[in-house]
Coordinates of N, CA, C and O in Angstrom, one line a residue:
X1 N -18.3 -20.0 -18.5 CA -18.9 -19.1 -19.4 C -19.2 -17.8 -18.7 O -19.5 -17.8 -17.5
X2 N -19.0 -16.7 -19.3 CA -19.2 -15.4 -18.7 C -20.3 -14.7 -19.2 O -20.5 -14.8 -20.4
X3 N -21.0 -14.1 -18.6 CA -22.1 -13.5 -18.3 C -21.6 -12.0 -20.0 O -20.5 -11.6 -20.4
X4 N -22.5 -11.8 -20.3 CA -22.7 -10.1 -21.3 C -22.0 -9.1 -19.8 O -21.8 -9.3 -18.6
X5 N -21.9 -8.3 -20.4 CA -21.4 -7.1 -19.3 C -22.6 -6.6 -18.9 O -23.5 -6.6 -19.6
X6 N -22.6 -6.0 -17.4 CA -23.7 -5.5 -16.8 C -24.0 -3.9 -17.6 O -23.5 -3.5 -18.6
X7 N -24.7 -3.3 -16.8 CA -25.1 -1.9 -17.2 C -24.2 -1.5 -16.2 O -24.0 -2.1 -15.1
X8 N -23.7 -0.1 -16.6 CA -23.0 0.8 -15.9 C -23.1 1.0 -14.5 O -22.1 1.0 -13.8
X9 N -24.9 1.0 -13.9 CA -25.2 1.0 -12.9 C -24.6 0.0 -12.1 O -23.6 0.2 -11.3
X10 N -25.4 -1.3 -12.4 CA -24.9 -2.9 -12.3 C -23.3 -3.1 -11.5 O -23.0 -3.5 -10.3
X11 N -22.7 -2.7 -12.3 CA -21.3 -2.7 -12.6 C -20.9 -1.8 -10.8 O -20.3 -2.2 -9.9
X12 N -21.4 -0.6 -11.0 CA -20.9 0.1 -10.0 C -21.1 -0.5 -8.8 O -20.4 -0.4 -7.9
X13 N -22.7 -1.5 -8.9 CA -23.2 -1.9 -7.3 C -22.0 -2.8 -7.0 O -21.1 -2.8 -6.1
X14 N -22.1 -3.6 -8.1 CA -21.0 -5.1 -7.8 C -20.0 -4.4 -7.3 O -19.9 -4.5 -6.1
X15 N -19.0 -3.6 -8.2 CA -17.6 -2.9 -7.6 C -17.7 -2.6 -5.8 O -17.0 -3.0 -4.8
X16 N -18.6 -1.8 -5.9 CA -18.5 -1.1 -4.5 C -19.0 -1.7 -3.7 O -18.7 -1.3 -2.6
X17 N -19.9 -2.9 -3.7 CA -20.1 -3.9 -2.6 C -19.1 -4.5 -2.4 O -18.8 -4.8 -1.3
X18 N -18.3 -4.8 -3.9 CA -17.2 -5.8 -3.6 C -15.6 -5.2 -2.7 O -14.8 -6.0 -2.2
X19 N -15.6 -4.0 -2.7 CA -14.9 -2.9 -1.7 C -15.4 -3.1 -0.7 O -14.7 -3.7 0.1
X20 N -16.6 -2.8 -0.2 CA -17.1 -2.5 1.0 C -16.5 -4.1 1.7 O -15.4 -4.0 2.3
X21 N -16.9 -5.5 1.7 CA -17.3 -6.6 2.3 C -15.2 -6.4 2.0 O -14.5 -6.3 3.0
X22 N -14.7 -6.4 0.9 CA -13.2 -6.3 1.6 C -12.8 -5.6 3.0 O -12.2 -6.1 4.0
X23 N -13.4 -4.3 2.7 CA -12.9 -3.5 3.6 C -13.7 -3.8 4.9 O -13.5 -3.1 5.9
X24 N -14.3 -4.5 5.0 CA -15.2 -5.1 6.3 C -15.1 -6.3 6.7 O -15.9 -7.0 7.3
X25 N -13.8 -6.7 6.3 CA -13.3 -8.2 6.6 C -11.9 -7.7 6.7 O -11.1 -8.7 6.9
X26 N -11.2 -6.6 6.5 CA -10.2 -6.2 6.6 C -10.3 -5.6 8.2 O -9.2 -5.7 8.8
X27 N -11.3 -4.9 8.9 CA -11.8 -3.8 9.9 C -11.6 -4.9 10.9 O -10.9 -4.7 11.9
X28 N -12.3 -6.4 10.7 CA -12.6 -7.3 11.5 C -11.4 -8.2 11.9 O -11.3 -8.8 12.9
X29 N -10.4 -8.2 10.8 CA -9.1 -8.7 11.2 C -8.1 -7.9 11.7 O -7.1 -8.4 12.0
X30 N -8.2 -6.2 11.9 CA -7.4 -5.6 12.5 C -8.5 -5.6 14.3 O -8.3 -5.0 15.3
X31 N -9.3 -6.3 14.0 CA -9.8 -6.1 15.6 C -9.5 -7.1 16.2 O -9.3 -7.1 17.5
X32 N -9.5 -8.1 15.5 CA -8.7 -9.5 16.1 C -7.7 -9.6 16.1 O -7.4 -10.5 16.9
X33 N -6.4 -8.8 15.4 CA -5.2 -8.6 15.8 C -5.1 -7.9 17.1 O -4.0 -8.1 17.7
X34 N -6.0 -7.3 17.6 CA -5.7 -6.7 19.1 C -6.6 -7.4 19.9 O -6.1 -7.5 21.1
X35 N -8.1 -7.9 19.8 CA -8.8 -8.3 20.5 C -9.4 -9.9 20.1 O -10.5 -10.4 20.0
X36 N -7.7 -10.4 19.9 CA -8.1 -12.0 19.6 C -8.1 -13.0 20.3 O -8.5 -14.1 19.9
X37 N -7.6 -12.7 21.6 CA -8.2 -13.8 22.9 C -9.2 -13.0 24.1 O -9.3 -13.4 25.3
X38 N -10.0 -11.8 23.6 CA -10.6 -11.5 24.2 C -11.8 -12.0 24.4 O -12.0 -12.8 23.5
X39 N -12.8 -11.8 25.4 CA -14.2 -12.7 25.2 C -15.0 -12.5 24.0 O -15.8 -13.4 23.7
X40 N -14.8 -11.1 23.0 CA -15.4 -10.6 22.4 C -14.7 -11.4 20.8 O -15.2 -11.4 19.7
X41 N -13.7 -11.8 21.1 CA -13.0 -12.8 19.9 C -14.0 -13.2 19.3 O -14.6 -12.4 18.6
X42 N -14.7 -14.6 19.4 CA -15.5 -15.5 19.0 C -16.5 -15.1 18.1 O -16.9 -15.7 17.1
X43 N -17.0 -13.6 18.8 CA -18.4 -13.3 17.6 C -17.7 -12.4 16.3 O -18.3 -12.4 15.2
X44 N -16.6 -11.7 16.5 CA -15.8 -10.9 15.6 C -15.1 -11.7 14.7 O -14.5 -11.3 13.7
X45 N -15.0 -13.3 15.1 CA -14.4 -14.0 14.4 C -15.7 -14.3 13.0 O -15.6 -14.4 11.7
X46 N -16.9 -14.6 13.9 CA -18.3 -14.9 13.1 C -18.5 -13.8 12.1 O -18.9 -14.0 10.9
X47 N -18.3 -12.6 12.6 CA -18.6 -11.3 12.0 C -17.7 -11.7 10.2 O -18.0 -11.8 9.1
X48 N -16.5 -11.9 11.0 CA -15.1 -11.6 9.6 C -15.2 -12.7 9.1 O -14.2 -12.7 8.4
X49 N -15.9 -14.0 9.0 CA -16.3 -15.1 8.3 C -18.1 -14.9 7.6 O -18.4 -15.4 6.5
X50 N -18.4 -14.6 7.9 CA -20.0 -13.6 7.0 C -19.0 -12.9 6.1 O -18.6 -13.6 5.2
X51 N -18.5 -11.8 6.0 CA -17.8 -10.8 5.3 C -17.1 -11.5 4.0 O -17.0 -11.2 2.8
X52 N -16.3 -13.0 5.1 CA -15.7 -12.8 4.2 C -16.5 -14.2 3.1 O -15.7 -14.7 2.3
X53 N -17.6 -14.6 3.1 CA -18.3 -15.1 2.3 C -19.1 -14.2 1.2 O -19.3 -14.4 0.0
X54 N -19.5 -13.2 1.9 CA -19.7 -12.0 1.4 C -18.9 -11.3 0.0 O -19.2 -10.9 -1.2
X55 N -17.9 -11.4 0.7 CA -16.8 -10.8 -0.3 C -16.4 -11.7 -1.5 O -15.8 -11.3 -2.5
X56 N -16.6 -13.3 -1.4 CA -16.5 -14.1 -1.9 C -17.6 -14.3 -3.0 O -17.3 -14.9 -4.1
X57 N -18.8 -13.9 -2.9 CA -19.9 -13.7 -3.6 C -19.7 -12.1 -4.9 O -20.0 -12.0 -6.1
X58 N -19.2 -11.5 -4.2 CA -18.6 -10.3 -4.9 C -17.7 -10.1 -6.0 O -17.6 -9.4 -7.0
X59 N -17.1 -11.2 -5.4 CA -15.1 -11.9 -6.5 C -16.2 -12.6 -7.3 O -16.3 -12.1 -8.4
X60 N -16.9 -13.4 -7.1 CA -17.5 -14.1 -8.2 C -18.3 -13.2 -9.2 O -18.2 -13.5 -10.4
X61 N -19.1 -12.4 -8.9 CA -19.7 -11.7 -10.0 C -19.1 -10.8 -10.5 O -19.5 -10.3 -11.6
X62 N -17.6 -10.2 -9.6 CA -16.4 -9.2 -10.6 C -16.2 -10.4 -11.8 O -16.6 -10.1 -12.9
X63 N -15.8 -11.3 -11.5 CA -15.1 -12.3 -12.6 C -16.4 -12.1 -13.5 O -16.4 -11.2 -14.4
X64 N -17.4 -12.7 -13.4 CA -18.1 -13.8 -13.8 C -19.0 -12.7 -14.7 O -19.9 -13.2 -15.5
X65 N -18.9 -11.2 -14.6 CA -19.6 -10.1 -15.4 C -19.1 -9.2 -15.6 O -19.6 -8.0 -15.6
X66 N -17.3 -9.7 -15.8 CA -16.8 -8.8 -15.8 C -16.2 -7.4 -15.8 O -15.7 -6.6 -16.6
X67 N -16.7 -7.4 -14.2 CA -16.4 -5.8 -13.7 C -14.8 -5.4 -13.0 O -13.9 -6.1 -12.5
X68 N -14.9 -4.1 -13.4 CA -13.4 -3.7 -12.8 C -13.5 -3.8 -11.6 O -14.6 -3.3 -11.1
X69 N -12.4 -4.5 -10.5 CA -12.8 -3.4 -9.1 C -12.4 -2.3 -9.3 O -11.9 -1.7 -10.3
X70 N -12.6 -1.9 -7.9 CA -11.9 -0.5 -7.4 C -10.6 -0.3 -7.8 O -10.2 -1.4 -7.6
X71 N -9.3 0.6 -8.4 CA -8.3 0.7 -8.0 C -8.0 1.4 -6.6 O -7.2 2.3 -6.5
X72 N -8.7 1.1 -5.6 CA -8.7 1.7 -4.5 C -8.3 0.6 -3.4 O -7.7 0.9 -2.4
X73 N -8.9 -0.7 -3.8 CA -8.7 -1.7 -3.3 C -7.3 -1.7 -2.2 O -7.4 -1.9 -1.0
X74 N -5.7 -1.2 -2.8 CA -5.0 -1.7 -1.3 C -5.0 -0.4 -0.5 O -4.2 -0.3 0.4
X75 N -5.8 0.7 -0.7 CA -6.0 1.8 0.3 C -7.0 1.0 1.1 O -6.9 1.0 2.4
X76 N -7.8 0.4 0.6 CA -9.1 -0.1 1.6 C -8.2 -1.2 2.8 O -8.5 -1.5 4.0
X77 N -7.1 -1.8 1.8 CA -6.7 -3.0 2.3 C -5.8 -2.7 4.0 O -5.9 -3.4 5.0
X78 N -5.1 -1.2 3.6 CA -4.8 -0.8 4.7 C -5.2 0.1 5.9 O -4.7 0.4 7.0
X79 N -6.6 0.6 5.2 CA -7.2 1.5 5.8 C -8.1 0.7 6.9 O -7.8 0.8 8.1
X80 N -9.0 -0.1 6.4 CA -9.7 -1.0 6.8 C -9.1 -1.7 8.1 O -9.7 -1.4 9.2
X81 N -7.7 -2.8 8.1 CA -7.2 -2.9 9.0 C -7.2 -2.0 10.3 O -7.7 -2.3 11.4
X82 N -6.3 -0.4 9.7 CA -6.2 0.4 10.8 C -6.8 0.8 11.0 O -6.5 1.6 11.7
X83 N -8.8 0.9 10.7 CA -9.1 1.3 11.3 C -10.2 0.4 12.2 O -11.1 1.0 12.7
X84 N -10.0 -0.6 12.3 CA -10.5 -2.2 13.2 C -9.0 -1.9 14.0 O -9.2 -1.8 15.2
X85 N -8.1 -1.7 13.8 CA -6.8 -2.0 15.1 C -7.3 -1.0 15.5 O -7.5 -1.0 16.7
X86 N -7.6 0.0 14.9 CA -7.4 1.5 15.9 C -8.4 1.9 17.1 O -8.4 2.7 18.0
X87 N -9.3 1.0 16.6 CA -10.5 1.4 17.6 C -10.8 0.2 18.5 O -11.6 0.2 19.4
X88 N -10.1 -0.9 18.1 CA -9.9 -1.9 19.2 C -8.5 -1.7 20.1 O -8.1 -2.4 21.1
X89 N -8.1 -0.9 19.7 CA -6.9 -0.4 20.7 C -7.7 0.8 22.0 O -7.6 0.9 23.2
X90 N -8.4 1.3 21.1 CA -9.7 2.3 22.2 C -10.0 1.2 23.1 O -10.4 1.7 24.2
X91 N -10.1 -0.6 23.2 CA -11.5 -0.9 24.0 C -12.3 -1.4 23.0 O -12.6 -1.0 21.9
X92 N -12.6 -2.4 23.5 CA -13.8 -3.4 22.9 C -15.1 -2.8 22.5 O -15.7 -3.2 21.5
X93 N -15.6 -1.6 23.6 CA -16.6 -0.7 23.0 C -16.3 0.5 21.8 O -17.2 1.2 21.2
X94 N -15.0 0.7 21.7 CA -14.8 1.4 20.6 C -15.0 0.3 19.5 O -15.9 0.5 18.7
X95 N -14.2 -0.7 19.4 CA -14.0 -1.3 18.5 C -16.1 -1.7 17.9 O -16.6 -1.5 16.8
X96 N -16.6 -2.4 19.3 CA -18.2 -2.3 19.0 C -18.8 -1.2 17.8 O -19.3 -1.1 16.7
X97 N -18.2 -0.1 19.0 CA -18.6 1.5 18.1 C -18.5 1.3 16.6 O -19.4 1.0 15.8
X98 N -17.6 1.3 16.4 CA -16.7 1.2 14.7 C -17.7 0.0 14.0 O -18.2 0.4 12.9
X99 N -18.3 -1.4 14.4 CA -19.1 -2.1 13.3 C -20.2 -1.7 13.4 O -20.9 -2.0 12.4
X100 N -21.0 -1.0 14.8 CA -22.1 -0.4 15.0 C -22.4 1.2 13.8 O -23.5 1.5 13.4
X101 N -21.4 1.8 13.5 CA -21.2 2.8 12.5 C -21.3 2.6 11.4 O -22.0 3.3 10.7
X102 N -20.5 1.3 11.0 CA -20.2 0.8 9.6 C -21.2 -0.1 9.4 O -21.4 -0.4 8.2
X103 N -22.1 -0.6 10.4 CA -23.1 -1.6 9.8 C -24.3 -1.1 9.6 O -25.0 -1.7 8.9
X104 N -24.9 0.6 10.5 CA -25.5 1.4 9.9 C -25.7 2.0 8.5 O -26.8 2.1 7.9
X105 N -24.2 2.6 8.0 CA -24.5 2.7 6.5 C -24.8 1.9 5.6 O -25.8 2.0 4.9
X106 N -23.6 0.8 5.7 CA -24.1 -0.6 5.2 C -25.4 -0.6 4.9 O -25.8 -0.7 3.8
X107 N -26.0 -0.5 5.9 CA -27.7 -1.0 6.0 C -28.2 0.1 4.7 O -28.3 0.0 3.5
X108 N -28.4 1.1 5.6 CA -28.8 2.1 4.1 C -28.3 2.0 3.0 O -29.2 2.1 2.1
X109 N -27.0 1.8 2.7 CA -26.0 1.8 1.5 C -27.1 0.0 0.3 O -27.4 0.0 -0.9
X110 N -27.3 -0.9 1.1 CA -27.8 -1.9 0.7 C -29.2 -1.7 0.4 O -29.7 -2.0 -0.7
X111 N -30.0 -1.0 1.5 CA -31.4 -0.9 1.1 C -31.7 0.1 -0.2 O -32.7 -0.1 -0.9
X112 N -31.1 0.8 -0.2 CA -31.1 2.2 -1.6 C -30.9 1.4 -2.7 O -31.6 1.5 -3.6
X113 N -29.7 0.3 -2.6 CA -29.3 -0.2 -3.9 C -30.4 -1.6 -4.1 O -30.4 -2.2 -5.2
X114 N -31.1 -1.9 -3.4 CA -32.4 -2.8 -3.2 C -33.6 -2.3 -4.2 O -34.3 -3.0 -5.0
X115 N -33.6 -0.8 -3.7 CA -34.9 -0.9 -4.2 C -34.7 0.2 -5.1 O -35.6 1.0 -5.3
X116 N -33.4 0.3 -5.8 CA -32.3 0.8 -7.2 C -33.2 -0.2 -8.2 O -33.9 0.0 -9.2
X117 N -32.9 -1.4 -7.4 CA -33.0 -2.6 -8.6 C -34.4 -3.1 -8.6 O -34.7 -3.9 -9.4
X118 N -34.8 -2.9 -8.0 CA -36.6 -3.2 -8.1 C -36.7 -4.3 -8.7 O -37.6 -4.2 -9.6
X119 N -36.2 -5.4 -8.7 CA -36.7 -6.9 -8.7 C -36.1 -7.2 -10.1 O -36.5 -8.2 -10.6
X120 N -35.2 -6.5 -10.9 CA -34.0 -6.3 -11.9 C -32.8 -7.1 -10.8 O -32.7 -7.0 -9.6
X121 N -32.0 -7.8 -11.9 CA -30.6 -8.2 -11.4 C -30.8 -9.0 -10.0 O -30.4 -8.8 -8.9
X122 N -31.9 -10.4 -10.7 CA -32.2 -10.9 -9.1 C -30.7 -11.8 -8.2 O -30.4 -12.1 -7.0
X123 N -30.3 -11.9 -9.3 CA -29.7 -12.8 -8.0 C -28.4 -11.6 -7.3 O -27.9 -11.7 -6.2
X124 N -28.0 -10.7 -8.0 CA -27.6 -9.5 -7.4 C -28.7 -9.0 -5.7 O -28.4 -9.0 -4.5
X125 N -29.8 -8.6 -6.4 CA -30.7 -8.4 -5.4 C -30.8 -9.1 -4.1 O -30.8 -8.8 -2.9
X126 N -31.1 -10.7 -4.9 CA -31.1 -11.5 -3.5 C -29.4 -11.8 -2.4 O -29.1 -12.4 -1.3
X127 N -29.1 -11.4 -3.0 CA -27.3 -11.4 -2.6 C -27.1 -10.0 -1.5 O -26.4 -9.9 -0.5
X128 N -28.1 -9.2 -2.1 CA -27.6 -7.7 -1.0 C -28.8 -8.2 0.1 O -28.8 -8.3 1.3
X129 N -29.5 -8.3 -0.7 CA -30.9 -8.4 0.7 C -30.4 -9.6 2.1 O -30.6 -9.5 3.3
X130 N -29.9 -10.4 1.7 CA -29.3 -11.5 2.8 C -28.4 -10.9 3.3 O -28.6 -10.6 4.5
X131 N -27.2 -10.5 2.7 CA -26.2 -9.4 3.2 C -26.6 -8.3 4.3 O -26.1 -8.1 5.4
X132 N -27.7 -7.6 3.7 CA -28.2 -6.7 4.3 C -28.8 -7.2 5.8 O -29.2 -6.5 6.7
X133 N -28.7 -8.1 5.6 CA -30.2 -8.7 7.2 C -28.5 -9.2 7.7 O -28.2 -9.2 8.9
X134 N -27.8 -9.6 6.8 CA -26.4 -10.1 8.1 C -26.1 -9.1 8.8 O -26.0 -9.4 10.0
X135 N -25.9 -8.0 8.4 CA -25.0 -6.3 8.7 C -25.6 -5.9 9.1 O -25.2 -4.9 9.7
X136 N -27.0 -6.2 9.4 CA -27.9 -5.6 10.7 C -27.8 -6.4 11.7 O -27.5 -5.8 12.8
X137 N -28.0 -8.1 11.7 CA -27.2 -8.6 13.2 C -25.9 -8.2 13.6 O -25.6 -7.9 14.8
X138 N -24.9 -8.2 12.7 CA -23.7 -7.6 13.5 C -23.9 -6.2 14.0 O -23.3 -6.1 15.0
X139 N -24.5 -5.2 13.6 CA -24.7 -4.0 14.0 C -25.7 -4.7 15.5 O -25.3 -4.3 16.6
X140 N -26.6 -5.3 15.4 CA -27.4 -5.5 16.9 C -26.4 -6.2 17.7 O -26.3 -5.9 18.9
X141 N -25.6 -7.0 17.3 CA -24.5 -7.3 18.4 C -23.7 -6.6 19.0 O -23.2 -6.6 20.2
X142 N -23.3 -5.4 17.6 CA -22.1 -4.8 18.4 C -22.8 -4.0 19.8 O -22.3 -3.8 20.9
X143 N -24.0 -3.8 19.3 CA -24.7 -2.9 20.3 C -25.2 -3.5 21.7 O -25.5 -3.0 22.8
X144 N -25.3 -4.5 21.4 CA -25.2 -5.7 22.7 C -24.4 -5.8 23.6 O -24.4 -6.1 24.8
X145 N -23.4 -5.5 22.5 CA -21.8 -5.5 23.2 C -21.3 -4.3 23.8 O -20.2 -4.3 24.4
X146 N -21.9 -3.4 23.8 CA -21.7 -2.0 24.7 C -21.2 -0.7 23.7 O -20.8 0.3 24.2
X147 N -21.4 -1.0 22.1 CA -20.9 0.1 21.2 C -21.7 1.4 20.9 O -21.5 2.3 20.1
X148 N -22.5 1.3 21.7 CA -23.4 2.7 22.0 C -22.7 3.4 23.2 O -22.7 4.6 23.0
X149 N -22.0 2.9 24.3 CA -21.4 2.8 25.4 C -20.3 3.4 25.5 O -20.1 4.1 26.5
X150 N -19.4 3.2 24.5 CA -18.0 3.9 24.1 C -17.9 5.2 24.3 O -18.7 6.0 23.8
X151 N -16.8 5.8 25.1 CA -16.4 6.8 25.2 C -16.4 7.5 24.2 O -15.6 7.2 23.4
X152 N -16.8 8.2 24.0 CA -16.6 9.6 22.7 C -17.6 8.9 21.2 O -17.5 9.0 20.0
X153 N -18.6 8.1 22.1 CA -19.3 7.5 20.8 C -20.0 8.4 19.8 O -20.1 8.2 18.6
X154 N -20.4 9.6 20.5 CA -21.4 10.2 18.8 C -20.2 11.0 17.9 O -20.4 11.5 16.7
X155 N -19.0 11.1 18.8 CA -17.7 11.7 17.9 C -17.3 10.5 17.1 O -17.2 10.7 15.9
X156 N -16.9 9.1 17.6 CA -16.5 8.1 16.6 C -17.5 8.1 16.1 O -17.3 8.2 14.9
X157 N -18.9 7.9 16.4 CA -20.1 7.1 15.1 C -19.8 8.3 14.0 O -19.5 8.0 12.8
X158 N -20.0 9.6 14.5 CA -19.7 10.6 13.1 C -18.9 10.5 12.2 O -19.1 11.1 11.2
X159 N -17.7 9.9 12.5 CA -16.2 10.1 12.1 C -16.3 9.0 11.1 O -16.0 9.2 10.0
X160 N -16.8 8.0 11.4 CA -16.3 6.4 11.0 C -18.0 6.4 9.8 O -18.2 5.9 8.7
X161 N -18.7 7.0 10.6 CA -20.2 6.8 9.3 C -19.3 7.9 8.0 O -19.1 7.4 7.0
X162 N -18.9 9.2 8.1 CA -18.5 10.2 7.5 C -17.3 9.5 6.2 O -17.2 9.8 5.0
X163 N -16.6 8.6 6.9 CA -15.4 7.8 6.2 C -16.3 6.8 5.5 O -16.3 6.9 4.3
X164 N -16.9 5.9 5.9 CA -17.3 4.9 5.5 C -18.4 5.3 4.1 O -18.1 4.8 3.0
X165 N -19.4 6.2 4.1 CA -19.8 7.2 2.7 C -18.7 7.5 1.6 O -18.6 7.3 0.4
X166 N -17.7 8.2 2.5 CA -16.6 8.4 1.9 C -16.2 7.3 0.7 O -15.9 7.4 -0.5
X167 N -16.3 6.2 1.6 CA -15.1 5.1 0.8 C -16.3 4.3 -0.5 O -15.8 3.8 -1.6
X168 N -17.8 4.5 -0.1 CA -18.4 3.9 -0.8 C -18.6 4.7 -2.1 O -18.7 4.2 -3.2
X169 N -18.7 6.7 -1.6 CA -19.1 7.6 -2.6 C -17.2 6.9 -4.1 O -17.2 6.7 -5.3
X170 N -16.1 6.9 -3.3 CA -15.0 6.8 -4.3 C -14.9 5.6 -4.8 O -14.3 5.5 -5.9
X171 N -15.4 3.9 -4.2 CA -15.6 3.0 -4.5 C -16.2 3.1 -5.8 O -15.4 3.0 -6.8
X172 N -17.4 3.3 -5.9 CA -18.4 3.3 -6.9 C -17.8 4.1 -8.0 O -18.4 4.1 -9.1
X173 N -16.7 4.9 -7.8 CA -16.8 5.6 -9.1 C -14.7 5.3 -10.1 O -14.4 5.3 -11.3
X174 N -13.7 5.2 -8.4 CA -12.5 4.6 -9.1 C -12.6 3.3 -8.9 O -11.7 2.6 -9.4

């Protein structure tokens, strides 16, 4: 049985969450294409299994309330990749850098749409708020992991926070 259609708003969060946890299980399999027998494998594998449960929660409420995704989806598909290969090709602390960036907006990107919904659209709500507390341990790991450390870090964190808005401001709206 399917759900009435959400509101406009609704609609938008679902979409562009459901972009984002793609494109963040996409980031995490281009980092394990280059850094997949490294020591740092194992937690990036944990990272890209959260996401992609994540993202699995997302396909379910596209179907299930019938929202469009993105037509953006196989830009994310290939963007996302290269840009997890590209910065694990920098080095493990680049690669750190890059989910330490991405799990910053994240965080904001989730908390704004939290308290959007002010106790409306609970099981939406309860869905970002868990998400939200995941994307902050990976962001404390990557930082554990030396992604503050990274050569040319406040040039990648700007670059990769700057894209990552980017992808959520065009998410939300193609």
């Amino acid at each position: 049985m399917t759900a009435d259609r959400p509101s406009e708003r609704t609609a938008r969060i679902i979409r562009v969450n459901h972009a984002g946890e793609f494109g963040a299980q996409r980031i995490y399999a281009g980092q394990l294409a280059v850094l997949g027998r490294s020591a740092v494998a194992p937690v990036l594998r944990e990272m890209k299994a959260q996401e992609e449960r994540h993202l699995e929660t997302f396909e379910r409420m596209i179907v299930e309330r019938r929202v469009r995704p993105t037509v953006l989806h196989p830009v994310w598909k290939v963007a996302g990749f290269a840009l997890g290969a590209g910065t694990a090709l920098l080095g493990r602390r680049a690669a750190m850098a890059c989910t330490v960036a991405v799990e910053e907006v994240i965080d904001s990107h989730y908390a704004a749409q939290s308290a959007e919904l002010d106790g409306h659209e609970e099981e939406l709500g309860l869905a970002i708020e868990q998400f939200r507390a995941e994307e902050r341990e990976h962001r404390d790991q990557a930082r554990d992991l030396g992604g503050e450390r990274a050569v040319g870090y406040p040039v990648l964190r700007r670059a990769i926070r700057a894209g990552s808005r980017a992808a959520i401001w065009l998410s939300e709206r193609f």
